[in-house]
PDB file of C-alpha atoms and ligand atoms in Angstrom:
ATOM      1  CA  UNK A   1      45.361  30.816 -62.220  1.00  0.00           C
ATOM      2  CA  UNK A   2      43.632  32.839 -64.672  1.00  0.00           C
ATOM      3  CA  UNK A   3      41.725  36.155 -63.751  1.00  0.00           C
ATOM      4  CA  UNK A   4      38.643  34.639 -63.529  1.00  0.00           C
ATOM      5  CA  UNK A   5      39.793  31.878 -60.986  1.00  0.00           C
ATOM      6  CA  UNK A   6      41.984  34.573 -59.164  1.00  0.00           C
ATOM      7  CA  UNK A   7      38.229  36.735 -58.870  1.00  0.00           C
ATOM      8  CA  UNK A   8      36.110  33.367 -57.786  1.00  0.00           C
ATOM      9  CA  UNK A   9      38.673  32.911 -54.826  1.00  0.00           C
ATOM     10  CA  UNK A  10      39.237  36.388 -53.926  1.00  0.00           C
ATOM     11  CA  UNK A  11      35.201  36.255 -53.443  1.00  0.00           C
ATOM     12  CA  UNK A  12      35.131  32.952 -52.072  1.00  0.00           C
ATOM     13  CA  UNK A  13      37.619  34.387 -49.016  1.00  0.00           C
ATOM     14  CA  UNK A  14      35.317  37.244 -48.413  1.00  0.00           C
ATOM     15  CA  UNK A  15      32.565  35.061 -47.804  1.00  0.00           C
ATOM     16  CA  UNK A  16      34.299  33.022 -45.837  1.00  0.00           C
ATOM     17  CA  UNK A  17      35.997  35.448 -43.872  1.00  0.00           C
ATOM     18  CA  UNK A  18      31.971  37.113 -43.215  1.00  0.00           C
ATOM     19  CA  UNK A  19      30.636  34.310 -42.270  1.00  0.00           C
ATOM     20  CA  UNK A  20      33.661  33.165 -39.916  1.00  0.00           C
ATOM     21  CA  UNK A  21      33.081  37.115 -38.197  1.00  0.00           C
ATOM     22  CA  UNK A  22      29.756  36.128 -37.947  1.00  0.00           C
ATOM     23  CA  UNK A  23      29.839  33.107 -36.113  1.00  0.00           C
ATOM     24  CA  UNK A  24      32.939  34.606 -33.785  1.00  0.00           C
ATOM     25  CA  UNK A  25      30.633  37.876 -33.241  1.00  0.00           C
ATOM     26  CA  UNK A  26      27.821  35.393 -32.331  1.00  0.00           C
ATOM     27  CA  UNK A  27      29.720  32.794 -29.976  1.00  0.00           C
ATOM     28  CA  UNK A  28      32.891  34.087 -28.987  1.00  0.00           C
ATOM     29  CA  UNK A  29      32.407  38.006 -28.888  1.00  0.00           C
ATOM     30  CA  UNK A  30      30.600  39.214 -25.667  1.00  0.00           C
ATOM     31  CA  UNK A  31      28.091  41.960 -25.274  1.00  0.00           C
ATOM     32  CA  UNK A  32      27.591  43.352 -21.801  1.00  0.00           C
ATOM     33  CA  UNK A  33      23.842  43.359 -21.914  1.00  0.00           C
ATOM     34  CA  UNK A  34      20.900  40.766 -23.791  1.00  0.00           C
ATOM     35  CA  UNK A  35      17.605  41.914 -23.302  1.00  0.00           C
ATOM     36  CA  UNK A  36      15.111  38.902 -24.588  1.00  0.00           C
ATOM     37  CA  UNK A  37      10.999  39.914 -25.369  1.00  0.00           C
ATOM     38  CA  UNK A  38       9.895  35.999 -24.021  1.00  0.00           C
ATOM     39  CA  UNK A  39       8.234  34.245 -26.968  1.00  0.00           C
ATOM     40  CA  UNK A  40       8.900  36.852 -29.535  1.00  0.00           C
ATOM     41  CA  UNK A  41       8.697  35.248 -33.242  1.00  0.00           C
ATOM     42  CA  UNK A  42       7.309  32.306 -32.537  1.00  0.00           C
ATOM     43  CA  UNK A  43       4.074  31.193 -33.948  1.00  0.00           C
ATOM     44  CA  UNK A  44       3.353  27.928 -32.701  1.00  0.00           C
ATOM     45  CA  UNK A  45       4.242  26.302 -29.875  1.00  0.00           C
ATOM     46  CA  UNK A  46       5.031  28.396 -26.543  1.00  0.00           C
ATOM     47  CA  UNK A  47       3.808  31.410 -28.055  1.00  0.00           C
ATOM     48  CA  UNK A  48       2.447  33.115 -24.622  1.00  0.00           C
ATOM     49  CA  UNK A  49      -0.352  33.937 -22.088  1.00  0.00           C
ATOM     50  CA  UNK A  50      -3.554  35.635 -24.394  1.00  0.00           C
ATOM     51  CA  UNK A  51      -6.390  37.114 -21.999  1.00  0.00           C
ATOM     52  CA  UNK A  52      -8.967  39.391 -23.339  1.00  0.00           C
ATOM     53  CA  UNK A  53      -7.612  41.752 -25.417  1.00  0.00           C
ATOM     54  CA  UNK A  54      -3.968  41.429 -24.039  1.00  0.00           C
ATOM     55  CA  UNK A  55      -1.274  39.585 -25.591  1.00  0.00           C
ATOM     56  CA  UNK A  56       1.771  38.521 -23.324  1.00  0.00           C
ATOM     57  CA  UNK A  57       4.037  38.494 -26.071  1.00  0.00           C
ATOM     58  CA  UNK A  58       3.143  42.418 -27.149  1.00  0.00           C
ATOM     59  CA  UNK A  59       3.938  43.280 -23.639  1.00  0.00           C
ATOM     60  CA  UNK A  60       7.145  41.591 -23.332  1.00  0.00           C
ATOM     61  CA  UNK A  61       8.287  43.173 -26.623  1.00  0.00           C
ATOM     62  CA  UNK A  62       7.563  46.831 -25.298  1.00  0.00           C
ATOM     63  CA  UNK A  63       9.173  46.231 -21.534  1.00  0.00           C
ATOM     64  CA  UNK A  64      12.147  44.882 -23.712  1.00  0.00           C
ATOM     65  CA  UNK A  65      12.228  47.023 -26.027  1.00  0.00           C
ATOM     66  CA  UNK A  66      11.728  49.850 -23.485  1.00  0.00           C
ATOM     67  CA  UNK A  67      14.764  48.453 -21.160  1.00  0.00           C
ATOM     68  CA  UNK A  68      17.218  48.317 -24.080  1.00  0.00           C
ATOM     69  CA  UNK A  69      16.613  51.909 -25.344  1.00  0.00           C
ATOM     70  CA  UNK A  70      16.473  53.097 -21.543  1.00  0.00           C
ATOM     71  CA  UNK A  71      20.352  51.058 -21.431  1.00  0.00           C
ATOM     72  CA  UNK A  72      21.604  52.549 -24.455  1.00  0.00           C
ATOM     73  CA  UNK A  73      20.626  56.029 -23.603  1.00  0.00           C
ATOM     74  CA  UNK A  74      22.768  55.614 -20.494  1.00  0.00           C
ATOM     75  CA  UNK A  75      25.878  54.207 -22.706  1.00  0.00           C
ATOM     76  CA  UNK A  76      25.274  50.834 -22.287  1.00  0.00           C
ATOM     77  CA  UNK A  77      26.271  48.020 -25.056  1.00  0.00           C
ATOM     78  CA  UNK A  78      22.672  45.570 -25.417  1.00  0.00           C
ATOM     79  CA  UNK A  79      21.383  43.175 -27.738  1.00  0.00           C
ATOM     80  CA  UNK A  80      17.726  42.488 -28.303  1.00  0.00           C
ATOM     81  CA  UNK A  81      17.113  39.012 -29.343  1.00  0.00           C
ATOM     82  CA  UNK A  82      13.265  37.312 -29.893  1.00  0.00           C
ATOM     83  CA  UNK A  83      12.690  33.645 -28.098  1.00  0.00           C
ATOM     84  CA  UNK A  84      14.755  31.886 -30.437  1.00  0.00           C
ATOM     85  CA  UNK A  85      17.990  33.761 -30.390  1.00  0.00           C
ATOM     86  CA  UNK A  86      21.375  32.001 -31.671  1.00  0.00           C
ATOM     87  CA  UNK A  87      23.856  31.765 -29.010  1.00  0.00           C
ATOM     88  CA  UNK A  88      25.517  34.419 -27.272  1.00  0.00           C
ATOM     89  CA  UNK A  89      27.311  35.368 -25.056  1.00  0.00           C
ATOM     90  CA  UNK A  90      26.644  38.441 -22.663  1.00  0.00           C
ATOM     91  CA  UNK A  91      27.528  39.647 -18.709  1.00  0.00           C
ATOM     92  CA  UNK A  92      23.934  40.108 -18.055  1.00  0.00           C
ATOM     93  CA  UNK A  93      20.878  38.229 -19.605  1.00  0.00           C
ATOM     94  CA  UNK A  94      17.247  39.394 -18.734  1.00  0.00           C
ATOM     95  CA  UNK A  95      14.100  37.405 -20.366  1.00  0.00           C
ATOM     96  CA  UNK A  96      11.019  39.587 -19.915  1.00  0.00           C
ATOM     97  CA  UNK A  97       7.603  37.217 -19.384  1.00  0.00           C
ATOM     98  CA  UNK A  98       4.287  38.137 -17.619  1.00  0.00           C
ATOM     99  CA  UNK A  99       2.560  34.802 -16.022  1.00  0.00           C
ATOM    100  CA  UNK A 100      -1.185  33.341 -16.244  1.00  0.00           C
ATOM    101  CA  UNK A 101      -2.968  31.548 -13.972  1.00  0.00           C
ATOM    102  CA  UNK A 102      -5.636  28.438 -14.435  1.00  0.00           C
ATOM    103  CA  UNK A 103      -7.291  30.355 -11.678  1.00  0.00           C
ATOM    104  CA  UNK A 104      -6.952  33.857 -12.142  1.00  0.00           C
ATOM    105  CA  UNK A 105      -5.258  36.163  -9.625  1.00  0.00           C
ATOM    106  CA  UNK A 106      -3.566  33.293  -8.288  1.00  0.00           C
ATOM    107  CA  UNK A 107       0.104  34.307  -9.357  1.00  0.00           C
ATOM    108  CA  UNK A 108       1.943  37.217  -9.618  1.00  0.00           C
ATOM    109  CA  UNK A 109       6.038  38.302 -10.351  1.00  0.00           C
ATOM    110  CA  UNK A 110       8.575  35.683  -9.492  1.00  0.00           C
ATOM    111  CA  UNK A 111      11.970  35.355 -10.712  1.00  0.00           C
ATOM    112  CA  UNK A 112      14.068  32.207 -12.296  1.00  0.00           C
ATOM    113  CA  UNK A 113      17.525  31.715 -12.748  1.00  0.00           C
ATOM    114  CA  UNK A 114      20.299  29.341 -13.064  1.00  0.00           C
ATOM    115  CA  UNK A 115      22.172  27.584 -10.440  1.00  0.00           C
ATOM    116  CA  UNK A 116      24.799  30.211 -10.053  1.00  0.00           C
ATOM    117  CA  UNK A 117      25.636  32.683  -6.721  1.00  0.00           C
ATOM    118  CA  UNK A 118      25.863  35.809  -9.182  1.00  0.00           C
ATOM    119  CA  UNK A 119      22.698  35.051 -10.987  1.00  0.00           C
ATOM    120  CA  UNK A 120      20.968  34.692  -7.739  1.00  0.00           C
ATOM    121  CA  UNK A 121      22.172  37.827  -6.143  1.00  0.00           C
ATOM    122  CA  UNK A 122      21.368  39.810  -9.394  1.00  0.00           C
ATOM    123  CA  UNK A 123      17.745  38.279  -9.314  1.00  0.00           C
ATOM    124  CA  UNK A 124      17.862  39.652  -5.015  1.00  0.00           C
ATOM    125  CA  UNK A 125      18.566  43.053  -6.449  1.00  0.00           C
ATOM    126  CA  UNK A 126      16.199  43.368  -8.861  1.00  0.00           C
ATOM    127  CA  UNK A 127      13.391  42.085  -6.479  1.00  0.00           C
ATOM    128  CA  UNK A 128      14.462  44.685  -3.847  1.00  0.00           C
ATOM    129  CA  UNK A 129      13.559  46.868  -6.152  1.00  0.00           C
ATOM    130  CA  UNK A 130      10.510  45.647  -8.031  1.00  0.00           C
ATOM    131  CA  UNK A 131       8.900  44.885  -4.935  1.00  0.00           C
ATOM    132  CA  UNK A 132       8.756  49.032  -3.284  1.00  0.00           C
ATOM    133  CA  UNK A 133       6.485  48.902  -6.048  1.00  0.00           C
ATOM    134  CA  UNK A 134       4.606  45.714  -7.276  1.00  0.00           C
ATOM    135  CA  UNK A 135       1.441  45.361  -4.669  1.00  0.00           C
ATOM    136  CA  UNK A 136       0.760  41.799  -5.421  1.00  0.00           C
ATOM    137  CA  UNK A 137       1.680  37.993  -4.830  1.00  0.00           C
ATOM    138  CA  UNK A 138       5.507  37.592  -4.843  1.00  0.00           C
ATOM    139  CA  UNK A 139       6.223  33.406  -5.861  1.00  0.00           C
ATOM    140  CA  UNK A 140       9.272  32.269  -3.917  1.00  0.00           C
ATOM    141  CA  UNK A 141      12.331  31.930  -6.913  1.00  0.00           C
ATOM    142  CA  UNK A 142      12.625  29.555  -9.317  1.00  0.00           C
ATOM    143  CA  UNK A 143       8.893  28.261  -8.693  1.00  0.00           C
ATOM    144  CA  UNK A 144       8.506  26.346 -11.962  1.00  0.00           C
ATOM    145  CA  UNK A 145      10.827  24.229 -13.817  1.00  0.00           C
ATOM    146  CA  UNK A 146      10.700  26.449 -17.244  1.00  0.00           C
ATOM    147  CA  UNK A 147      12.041  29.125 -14.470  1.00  0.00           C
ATOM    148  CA  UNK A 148      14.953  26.657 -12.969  1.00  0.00           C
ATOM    149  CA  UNK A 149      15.636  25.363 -15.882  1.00  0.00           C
ATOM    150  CA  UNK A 150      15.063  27.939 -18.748  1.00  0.00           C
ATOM    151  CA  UNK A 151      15.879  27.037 -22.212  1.00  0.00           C
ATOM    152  CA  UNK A 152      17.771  30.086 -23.008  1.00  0.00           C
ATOM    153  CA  UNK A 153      20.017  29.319 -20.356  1.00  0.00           C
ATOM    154  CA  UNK A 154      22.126  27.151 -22.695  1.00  0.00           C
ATOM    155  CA  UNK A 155      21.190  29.610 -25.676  1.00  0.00           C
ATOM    156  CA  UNK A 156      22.309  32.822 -23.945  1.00  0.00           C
ATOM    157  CA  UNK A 157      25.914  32.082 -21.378  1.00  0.00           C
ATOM    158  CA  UNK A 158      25.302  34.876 -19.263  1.00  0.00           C
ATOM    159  CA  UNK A 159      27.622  35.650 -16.174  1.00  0.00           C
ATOM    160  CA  UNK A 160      24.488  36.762 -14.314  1.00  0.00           C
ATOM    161  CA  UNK A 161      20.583  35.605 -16.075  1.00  0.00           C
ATOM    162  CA  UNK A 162      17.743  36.652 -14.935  1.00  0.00           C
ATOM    163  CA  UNK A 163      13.706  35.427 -15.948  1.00  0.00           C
ATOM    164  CA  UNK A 164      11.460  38.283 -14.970  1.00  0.00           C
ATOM    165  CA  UNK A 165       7.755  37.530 -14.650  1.00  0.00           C
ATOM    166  CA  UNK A 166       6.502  40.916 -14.046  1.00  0.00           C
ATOM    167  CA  UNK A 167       3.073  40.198 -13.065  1.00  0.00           C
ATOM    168  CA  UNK A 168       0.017  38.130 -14.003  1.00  0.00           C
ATOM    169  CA  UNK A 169      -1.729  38.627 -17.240  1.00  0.00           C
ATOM    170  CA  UNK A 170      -5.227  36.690 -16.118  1.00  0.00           C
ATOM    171  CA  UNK A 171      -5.962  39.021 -13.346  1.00  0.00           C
ATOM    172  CA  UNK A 172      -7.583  41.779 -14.001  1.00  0.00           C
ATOM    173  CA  UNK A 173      -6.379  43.739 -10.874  1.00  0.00           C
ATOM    174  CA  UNK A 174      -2.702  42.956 -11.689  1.00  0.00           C
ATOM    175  CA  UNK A 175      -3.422  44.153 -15.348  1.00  0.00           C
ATOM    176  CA  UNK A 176      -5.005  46.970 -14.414  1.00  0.00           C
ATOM    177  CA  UNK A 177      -1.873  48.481 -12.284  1.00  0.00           C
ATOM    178  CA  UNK A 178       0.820  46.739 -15.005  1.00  0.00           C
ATOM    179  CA  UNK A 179      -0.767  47.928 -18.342  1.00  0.00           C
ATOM    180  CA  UNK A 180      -0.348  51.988 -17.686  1.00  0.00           C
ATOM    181  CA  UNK A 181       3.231  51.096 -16.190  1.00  0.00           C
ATOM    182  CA  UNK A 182       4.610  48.669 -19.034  1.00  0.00           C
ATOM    183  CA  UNK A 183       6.804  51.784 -20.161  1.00  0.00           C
ATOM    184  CA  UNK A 184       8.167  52.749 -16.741  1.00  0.00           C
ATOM    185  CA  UNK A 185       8.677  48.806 -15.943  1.00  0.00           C
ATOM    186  CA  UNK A 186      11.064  48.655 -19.041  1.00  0.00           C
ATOM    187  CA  UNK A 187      12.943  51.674 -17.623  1.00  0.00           C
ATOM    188  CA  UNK A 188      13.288  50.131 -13.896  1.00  0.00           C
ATOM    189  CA  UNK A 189      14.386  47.011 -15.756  1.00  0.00           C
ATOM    190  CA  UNK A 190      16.821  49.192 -17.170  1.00  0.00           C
ATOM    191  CA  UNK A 191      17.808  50.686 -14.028  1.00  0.00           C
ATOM    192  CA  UNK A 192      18.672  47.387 -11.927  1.00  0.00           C
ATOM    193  CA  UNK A 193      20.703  46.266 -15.115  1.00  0.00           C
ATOM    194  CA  UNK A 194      22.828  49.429 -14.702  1.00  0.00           C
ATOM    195  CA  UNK A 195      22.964  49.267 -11.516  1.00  0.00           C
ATOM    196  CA  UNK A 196      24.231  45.995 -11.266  1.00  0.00           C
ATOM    197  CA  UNK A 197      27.438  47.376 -14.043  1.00  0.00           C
ATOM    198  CA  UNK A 198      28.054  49.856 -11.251  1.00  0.00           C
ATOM    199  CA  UNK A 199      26.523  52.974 -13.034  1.00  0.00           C
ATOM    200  CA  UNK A 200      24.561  55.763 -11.113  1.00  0.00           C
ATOM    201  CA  UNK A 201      21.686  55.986 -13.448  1.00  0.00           C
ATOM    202  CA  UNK A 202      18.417  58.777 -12.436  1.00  0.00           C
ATOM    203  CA  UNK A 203      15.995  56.164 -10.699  1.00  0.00           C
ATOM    204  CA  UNK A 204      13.009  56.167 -13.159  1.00  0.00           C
ATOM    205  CA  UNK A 205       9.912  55.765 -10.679  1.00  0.00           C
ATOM    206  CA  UNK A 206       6.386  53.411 -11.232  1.00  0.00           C
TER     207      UNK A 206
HETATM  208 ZN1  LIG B   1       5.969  33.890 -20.927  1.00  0.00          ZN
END
């Protein structure tokens, strides 16, 4: 082989070898925590509730947002990811949605999650505590099918997934209590995360 050979296949193992630590860091290696902003990045299609001047979408990106810095102050390992996220691999999954209504004021929080015990009791302890504080309709679990049977679910292998709706974007009561919380609700989002890792976190309050 002549230098010039010898210096194409030195580079052509270097990309290889990237791109095979990509893939592994994607699919095999775990992080403990994925925080996903529902419909973040996408522009048609599901792209969220819009009511007045309130975007579902901008809200889920500042709870998520606001949970993941909240986890990583406390020394937690988490991974933001938008709607479409490759797959991953993670102890605990949260997806962060507010819900509309055809009639407004007709929904509220609810929770969705996969048929799994340790998913379920995760989504029990976070309701125990979103509820002290949330004043409106709870929806028994898993109401919908996109809840049941979220698409992320195959997207994101989580040991424990939860799908937060937080509260109902159409009504203007529920928006009125959520929108001055959004910051705090990213921070008790944060809390029932660590929490459920076994940490002793301050408990941020709404
Ligand atoms: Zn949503």
């Amino acid at each position: 082989m002549n230098l010039k050979n010898k210096t194409a296949a030195f580079f052509t193992i270097i990309v290889i070898a990237v791109i095979v630590a990509a893939i592994y860091r994607g699919i095999v290696a775990p992080v403990t925590v994925i925080i996903q902003a529902g419909h973040e990045g996408r522009t048609c299609g599901n792209t969220g509730a819009v009511c007045d001047n309130y975007k579902e979408v901008a809200w889920n990106i500042r709870v998520a947002d606001k949970a993941a810095e909240t986890l990583r102050h406390w020394g937690v390992d988490v991974k933001r990811v938008a709607a479409d996220a490759a797959f991953e691999h993670a102890e605990i999954a949260v997806a962060v949605h507010f819900d509309s209504a055809k009639r407004p004021c007709r929904s509220g929080a609810s929770v969705g999650y996969p048929d799994n015990n340790a998913s379920a009791r995760f989504a029990e302890h976070w309701k125990g505590i979103y509820r002290r504080y949330f004043p409106f309709k709870w929806h028994k679990d898993n109401f919908t099918d996109n809840l049941k049977h979220y698409y992320a679910y195959r997207r994101i292998k989580a040991d424990k997934f939860v799908v937060m709706e937080l509260g109902e974007l159409t009504c203007k009561q529920q928006t009125d209590w959520l929108y001055p919380r959004l910051d705090r609700i990213g921070e008790l989002i944060a809390y029932a995360i660590a929490t459920e890792l076994g940490k002793h976190p301050p408990k941020p309050r709404l």
